[in-house]
Coordinates of C-alpha atoms (C1' of nucleotides) in Angstrom, one line a residue:
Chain A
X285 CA 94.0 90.0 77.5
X286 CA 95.0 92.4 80.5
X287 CA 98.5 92.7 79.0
X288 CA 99.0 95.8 81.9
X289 CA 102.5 95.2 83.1
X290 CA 102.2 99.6 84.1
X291 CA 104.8 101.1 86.3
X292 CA 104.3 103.6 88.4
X293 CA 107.8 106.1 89.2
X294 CA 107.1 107.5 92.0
X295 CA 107.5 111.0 92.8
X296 CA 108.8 111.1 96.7
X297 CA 107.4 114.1 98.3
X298 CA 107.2 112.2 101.6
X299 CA 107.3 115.2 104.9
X300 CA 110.6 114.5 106.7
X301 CA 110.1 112.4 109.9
X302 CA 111.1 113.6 113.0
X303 CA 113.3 111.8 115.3
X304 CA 113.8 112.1 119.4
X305 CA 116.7 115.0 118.5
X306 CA 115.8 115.5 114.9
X307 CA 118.5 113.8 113.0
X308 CA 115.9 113.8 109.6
X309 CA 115.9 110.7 108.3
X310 CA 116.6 111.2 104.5
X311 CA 114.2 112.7 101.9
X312 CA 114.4 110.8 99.0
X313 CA 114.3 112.6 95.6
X314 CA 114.7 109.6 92.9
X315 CA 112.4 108.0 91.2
X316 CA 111.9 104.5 91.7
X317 CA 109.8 102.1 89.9
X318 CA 107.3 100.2 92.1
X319 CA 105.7 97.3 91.3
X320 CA 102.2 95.9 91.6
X321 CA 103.7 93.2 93.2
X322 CA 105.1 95.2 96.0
X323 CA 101.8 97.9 96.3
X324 CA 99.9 94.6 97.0
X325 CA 102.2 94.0 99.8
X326 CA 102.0 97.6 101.2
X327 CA 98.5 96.9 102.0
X328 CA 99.1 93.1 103.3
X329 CA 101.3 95.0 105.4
X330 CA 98.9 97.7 106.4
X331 CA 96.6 95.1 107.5
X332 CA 99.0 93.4 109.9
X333 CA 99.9 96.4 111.3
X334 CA 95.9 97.3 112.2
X335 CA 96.0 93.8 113.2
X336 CA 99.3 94.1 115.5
X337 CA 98.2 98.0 116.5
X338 CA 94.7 96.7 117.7
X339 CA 96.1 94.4 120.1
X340 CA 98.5 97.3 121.7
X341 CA 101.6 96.3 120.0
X342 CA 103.9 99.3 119.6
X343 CA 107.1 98.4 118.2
X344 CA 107.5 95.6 115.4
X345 CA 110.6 94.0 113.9
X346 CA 110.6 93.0 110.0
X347 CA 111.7 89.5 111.3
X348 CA 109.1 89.1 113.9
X349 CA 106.4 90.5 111.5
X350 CA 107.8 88.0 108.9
X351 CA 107.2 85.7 111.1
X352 CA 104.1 86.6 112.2
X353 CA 102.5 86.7 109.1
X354 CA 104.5 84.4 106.8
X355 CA 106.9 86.8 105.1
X356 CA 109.9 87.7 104.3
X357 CA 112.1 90.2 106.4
X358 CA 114.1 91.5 103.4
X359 CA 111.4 91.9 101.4
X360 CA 109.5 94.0 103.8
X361 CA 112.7 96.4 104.4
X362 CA 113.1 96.5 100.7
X363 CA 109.4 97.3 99.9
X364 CA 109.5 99.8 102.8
X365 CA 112.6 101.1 102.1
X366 CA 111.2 102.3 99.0
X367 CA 109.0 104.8 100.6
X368 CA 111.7 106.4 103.3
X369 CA 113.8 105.1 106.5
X370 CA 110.7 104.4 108.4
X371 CA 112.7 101.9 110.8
X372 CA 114.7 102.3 113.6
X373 CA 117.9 100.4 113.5
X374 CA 118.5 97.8 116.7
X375 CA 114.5 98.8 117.7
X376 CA 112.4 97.8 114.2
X377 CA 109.1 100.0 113.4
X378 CA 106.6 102.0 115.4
X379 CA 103.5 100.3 114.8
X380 CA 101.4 103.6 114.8
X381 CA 103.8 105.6 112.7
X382 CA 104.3 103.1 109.9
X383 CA 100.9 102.2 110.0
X384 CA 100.1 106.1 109.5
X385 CA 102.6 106.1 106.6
X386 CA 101.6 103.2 104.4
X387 CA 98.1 104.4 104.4
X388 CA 99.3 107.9 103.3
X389 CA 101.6 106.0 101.0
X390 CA 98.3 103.9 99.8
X391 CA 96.4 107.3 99.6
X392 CA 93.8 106.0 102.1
X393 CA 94.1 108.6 104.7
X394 CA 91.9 111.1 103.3
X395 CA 89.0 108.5 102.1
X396 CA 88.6 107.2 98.7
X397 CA 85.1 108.0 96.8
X398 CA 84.3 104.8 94.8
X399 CA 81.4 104.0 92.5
X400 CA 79.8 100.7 91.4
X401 CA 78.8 99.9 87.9
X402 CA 75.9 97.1 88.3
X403 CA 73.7 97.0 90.6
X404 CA 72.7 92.9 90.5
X405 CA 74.0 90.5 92.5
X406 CA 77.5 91.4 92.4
X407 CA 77.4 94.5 92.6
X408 CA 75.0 95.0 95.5
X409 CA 77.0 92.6 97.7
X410 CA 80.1 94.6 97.0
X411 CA 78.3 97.7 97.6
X412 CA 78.0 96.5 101.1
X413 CA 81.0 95.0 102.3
X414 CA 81.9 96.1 105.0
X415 CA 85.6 95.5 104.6
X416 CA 85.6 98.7 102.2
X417 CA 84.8 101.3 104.4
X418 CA 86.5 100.0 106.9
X419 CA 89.8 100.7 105.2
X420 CA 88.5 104.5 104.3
X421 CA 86.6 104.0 101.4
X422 CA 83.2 105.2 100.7
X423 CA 80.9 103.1 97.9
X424 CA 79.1 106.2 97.0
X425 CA 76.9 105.5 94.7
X426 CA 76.0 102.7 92.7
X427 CA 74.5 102.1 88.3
X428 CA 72.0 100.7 86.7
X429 CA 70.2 101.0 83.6
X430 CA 67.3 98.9 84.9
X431 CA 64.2 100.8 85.3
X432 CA 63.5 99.0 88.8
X433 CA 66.2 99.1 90.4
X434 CA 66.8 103.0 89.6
X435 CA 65.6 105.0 92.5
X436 CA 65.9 101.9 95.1
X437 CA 69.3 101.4 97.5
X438 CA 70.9 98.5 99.0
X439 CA 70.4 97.0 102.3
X440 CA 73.2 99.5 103.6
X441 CA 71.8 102.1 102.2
X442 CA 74.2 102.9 98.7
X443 CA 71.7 104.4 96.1
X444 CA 71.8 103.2 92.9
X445 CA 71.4 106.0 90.0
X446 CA 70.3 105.5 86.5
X447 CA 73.5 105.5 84.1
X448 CA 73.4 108.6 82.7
X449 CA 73.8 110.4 85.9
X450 CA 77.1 109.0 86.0
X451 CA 79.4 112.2 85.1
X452 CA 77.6 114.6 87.4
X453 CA 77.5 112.3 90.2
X454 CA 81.6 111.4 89.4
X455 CA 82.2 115.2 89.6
X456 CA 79.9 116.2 92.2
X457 CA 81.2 113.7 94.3
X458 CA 85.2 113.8 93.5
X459 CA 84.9 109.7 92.7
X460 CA 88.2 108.1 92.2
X461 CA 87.6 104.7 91.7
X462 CA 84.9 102.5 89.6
X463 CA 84.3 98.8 90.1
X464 CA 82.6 97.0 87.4
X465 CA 79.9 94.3 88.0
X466 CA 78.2 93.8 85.2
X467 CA 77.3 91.4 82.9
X468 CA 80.5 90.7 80.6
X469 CA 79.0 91.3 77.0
X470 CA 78.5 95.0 78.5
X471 CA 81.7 95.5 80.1
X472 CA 83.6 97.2 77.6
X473 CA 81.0 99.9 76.8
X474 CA 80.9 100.6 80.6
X475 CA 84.2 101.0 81.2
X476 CA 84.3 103.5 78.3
X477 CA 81.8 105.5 79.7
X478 CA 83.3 105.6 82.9
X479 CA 86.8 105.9 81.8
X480 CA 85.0 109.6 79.4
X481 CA 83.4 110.3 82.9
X482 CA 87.2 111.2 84.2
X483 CA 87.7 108.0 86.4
X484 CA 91.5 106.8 86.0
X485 CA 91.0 104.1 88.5
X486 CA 88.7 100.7 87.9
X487 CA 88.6 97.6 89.6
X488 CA 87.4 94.9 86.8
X489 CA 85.0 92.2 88.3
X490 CA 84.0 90.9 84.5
X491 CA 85.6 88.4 82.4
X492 CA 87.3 89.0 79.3
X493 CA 89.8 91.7 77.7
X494 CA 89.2 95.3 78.8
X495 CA 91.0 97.7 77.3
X496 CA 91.4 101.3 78.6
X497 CA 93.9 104.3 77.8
X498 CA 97.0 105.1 78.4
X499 CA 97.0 107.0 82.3
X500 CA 94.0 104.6 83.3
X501 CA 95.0 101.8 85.6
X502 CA 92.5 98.9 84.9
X503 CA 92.6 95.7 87.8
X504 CA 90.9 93.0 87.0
X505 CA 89.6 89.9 89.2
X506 CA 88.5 87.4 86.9
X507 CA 86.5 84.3 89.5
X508 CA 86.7 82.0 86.4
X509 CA 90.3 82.1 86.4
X510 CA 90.7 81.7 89.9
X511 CA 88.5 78.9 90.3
X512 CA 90.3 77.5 86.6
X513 CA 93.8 77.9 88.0
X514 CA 92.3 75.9 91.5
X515 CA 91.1 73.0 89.3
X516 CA 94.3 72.9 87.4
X517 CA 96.3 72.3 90.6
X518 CA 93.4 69.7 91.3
X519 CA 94.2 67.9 88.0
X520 CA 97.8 67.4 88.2
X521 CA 97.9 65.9 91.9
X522 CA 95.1 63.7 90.6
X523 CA 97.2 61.0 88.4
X524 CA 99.7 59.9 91.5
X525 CA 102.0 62.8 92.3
Chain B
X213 CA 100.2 86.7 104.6
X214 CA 99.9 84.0 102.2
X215 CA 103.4 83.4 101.3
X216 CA 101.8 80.8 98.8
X217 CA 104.6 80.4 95.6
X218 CA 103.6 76.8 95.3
X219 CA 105.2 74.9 92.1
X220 CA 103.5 72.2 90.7
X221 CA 105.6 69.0 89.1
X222 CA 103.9 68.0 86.4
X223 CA 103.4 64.7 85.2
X224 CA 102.9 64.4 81.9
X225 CA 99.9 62.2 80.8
X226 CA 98.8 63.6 77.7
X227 CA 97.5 61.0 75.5
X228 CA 98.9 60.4 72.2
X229 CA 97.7 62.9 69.4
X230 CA 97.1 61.5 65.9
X231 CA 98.2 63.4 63.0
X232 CA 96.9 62.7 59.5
X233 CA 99.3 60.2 58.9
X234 CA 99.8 59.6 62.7
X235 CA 103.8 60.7 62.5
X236 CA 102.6 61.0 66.4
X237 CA 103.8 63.8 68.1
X238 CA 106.3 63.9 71.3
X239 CA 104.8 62.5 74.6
X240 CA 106.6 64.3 77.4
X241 CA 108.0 62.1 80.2
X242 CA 109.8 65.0 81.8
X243 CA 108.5 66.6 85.0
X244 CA 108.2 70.4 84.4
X245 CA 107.7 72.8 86.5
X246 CA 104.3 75.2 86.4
X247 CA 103.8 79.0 87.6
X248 CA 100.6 80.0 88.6
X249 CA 100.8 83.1 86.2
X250 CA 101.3 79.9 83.5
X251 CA 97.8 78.5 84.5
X252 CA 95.8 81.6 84.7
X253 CA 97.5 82.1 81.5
X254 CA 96.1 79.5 80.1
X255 CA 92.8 80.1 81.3
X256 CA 92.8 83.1 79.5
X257 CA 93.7 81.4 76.3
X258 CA 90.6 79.0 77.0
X259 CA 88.4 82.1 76.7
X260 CA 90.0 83.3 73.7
X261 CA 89.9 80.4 72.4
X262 CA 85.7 80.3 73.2
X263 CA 85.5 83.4 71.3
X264 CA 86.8 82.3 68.4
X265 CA 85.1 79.3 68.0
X266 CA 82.1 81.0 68.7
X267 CA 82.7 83.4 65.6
X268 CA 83.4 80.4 63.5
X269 CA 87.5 80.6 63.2
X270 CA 88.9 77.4 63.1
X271 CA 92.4 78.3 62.9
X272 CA 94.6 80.2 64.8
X273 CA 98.6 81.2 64.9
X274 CA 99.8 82.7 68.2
X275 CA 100.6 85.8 66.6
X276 CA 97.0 86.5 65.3
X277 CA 96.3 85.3 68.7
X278 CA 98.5 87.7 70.2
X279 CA 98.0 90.6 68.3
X280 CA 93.8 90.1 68.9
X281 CA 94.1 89.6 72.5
X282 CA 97.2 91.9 73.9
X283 CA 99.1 89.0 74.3
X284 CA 102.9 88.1 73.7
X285 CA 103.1 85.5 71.0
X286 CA 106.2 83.7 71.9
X287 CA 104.8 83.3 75.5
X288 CA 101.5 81.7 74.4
X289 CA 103.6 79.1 72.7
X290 CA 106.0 78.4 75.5
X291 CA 103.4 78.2 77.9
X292 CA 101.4 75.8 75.5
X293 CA 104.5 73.9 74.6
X294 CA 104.7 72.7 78.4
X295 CA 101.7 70.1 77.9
X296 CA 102.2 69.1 74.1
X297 CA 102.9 70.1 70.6
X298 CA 99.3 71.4 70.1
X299 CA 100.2 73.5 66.8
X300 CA 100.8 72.8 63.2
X301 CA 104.2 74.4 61.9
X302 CA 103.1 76.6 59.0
X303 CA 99.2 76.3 60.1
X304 CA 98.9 77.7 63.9
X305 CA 96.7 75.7 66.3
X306 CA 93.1 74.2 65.7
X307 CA 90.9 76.2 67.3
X308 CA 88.5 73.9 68.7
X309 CA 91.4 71.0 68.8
X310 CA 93.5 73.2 71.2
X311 CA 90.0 74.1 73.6
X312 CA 89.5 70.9 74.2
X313 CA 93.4 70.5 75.1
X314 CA 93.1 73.7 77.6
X315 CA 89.8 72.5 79.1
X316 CA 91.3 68.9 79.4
X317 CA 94.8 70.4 81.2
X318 CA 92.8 72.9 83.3
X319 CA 90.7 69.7 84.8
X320 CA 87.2 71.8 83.5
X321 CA 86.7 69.0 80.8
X322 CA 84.2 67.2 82.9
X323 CA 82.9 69.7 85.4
X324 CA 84.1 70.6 88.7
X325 CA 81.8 70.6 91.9
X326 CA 81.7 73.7 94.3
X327 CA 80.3 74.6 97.8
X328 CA 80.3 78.4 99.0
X329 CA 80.7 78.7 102.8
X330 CA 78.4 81.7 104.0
X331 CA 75.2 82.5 102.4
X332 CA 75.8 86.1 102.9
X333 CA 75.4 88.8 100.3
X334 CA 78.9 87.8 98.6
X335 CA 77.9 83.9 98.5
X336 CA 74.8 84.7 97.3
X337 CA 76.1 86.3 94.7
X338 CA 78.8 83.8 93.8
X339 CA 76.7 81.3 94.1
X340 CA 74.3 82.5 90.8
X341 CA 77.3 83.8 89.0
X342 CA 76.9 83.2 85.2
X343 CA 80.2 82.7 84.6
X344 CA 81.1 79.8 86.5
X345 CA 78.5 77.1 85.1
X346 CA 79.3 78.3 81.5
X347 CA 83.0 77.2 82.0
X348 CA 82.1 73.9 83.6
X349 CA 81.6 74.7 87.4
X350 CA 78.8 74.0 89.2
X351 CA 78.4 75.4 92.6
X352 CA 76.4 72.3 94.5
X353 CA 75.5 73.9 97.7
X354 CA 76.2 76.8 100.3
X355 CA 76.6 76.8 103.7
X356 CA 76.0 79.2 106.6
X357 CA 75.2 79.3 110.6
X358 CA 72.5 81.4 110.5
X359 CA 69.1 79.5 111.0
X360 CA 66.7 81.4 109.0
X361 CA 69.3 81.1 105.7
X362 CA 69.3 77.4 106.4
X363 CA 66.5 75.4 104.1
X364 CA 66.4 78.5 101.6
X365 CA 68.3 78.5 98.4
X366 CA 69.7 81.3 95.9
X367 CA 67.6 83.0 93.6
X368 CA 69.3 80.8 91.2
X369 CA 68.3 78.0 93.3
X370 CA 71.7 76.9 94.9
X371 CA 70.3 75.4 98.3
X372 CA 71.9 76.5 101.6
X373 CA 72.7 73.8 104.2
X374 CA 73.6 74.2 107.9
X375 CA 77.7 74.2 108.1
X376 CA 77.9 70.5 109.9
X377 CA 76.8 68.8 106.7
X378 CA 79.4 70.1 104.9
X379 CA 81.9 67.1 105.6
X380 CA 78.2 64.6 104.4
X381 CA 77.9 66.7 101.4
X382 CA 81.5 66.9 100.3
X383 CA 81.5 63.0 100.2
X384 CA 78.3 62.5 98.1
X385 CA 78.4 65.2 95.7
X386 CA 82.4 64.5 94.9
X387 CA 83.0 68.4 95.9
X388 CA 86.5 69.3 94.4
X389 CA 86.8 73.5 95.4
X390 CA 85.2 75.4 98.3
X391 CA 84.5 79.4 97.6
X392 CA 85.0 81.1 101.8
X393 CA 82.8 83.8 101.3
X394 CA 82.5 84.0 105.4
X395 CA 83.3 87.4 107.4
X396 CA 87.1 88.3 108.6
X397 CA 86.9 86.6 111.8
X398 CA 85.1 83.5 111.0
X399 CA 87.3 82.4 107.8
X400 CA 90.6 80.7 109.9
X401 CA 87.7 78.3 111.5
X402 CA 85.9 77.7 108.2
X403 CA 88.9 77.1 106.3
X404 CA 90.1 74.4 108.7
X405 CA 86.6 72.9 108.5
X406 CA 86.7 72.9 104.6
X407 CA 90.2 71.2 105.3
X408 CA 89.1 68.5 107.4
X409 CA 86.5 67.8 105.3
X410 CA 88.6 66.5 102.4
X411 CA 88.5 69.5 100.0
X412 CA 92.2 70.6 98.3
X413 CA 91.4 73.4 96.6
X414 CA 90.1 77.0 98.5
X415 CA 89.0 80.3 96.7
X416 CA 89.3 82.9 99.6
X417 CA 87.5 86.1 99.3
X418 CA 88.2 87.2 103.1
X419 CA 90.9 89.8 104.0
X420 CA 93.6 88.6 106.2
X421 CA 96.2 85.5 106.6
X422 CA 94.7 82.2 106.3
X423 CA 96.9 79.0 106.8
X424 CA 96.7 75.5 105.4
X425 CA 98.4 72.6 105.3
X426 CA 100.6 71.2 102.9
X427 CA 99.0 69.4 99.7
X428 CA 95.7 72.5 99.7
X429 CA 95.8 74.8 97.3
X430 CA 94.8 78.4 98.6
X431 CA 93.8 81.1 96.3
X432 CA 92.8 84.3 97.8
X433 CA 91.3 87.3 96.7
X434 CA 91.5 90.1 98.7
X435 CA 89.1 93.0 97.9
X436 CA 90.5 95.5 99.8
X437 CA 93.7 94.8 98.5
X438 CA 92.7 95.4 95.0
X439 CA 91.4 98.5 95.7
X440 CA 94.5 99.9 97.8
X441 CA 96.1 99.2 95.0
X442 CA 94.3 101.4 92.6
X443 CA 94.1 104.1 95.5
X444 CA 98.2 103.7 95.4
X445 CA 98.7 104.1 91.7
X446 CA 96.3 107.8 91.5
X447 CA 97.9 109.0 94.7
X448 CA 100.9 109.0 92.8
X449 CA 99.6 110.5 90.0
X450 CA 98.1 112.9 92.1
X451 CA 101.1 114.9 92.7
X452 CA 102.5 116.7 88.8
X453 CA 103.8 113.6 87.7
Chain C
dT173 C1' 123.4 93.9 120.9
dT174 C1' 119.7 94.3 117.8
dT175 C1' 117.8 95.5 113.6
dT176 C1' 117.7 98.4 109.7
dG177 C1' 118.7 99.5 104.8
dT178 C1' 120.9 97.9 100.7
dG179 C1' 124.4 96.1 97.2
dA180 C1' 125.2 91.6 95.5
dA181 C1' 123.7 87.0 94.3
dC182 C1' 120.3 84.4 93.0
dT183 C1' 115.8 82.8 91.1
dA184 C1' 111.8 83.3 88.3
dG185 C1' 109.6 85.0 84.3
dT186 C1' 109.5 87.1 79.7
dT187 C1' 111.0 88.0 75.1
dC188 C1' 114.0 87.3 71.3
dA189 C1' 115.5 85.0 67.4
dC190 C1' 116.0 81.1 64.7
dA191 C1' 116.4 76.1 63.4
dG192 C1' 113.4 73.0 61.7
dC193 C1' 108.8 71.3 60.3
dT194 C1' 104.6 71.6 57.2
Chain D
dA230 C1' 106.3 80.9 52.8
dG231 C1' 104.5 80.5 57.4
dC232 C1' 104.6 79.2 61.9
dT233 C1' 105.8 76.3 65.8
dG234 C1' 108.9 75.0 69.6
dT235 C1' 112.8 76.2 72.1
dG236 C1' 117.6 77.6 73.6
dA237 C1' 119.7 81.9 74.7
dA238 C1' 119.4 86.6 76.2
dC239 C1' 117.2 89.6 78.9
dT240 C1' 114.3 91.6 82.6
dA241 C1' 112.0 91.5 86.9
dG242 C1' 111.6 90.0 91.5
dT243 C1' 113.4 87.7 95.8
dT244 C1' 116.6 86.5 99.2
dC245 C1' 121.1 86.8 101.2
dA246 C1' 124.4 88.8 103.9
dC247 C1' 126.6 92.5 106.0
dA248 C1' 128.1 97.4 107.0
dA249 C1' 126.3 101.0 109.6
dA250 C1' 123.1 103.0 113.0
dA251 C1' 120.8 103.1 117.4

DNA sequence: TTTTGTGAACTAGTTCACAGCT
DNA sequence: AGCTGTGAACTAGTTCACAAAA
């Protein structure tokens, strides 16, 4: 299941920075393969960096945010580097500026329309969690095909919209991203329907293999694996290691 | 944040398997290690392997395993190979043989006990997730500050204690795993409680860098950056690539 | 001097390919 | 014949270590 393993080359069309006296730091024009691994840390690093820029920080090193955070230095040059020269030699990174750049980088600057597919349990507490909009994106709307809960919202206020309203609402609305929460035995027809609707982003809250086309990027959080791979690491340091 | 990479040793305990005419395979005595990515592997497998039964198949060979599930045949059998010689040369595995195997080395085999800190909309809705009870995980309790959630339970019926007798509760009910489902700021301090209260194994749902000592197991999963993630892969499809 | 950006070295993880068992 | 278990080959990811920039 979840064989993904997609690669992204990136096309950099990043503006050229301006320095003090202009020296333009270098637009890159290859194309480098990033990994999921190394997105991920984009937007660990992001949140240090709101974290560091809240509390009026305005230069960082790679080595003190390694520190800082628990990371390593090379590794956040490298996956930095990736992007553009975004440090400073003998000073380290604007807090501000870099900040501004990963979340270009991310595509979060602009806001991100997102959708919910399930409205139970799941998917109501996702639909209002607050650490979403917070980071610039909007839970627009959310689905059902219960009777009941068609017409209603959640506590915040996210409406939830019979199935079948999906496409207009996904083109009215310029949504980028669908999160599935709903029971696993439908998963696969949902994600189907969104994936026809135009949607080429889903985040996978149901167990079990998905499987969407080619130019669709599916991620999946499977809670029974997390919790399984917990116990596992219970069960080996039970018998005396 | 969360620097994690932690490698299990294993020791190898596996009892003894008897063939038909008990030519008894291999007991390993080696210490081996473990990736993470091998045990949420192997969960996977364990639902594969649920399916199957559940249709009636009694046999299976990696490469039909493979093949059905999107999976990479000679990596199903490495990462199997590291707890026994489950298969048959010629046959495959026994379906239901090699479940009991995975649920056995995953520690499921005779149920795991749970508490969710925060009776918030996420905890809530962990707390009567389907999914975790049918794979052998019973979430015992929740947990929150807030007086009027105190005394109530889930829908489901998952009863909600004030957060000081978590450390009481741990002890009787033989918790094993603790689910933070607590907002940003709060999680450090509930984290360290859960700590000190005996429990080794952590799901973490909030944002941010949370510590632990040595010898707990800290899995986190972080919303936000699962959806940055997706945001990252169409901004880069965004522009003519 | 400090700190970046990066090739080179290293480590981890995956896949191949085949000997050997049933 | 069919399929496992596994060393060897390969690929991906991380960390080191240092030349070059500020």
């Amino acid at each position: 299941m979840v064989a993904d393993g997609t690669r992204i080359r990136l096309k950099f069309r990043l503006v050229k920075r301006q320095h003090k006296e202009a020296p333009q730091s270098v637009v890159r024009e290859t194309s480098e393969p990033v990994s999921e691994l190394t997105t991920n840390r984009l937007s660990v690093y992001l949140r240090c960096l709101n974290l560091l820029d809240a509390s009026g920080v305005r230069t960082v090193s790679s080595q003190a945010l390694a520190e800082q955070f628990h990371l390593n230095a090379a590794q956040i040059r490298k996956d930095l580097a990736y992007f553009g020269e975004f440090g400073v030699r003998g000073v380290g990174y604007y807090v501000k500026e870099l900040r501004r750049h990963l979340r270009q980088i991310l595509g979060i600057d602009r806001g991100v329309s997102v959708v919910i597919m399930g409205a139970g349990n799941l998917g109501l507490a996702l639909a209002d969690y607050p650490g979403f909009r917070d980071e610039g994106f909007e839970i627009v709307a959310m689905f059902d095909t219960a009777r009941d809960k068609v017409g209603h919202r959640s506590r915040a206020g996210v409406p939830i919209y019979d199935g079948r309203d999906l496409r207009k609402i996904v083109r009215q609305e310029r949504i980028r991203i669908a999160v599935i929460a709903v029971p696993a035995a439908a998963a696969q027809s949902v994600v189907n329907t969104v994936v026809s609707s135009g949607i080429k982003a889903i985040l996978n809250f149901s167990p079990g293999a998905i499987k969407v086309p080619d130019g669709v990027k599916l991620k999946s959080m499977d809670l029974t694996v997390s919790l399984e791979s917990l116990s596992f690491f219970l069960a080996q340091g039970e018998d005396g290691t």
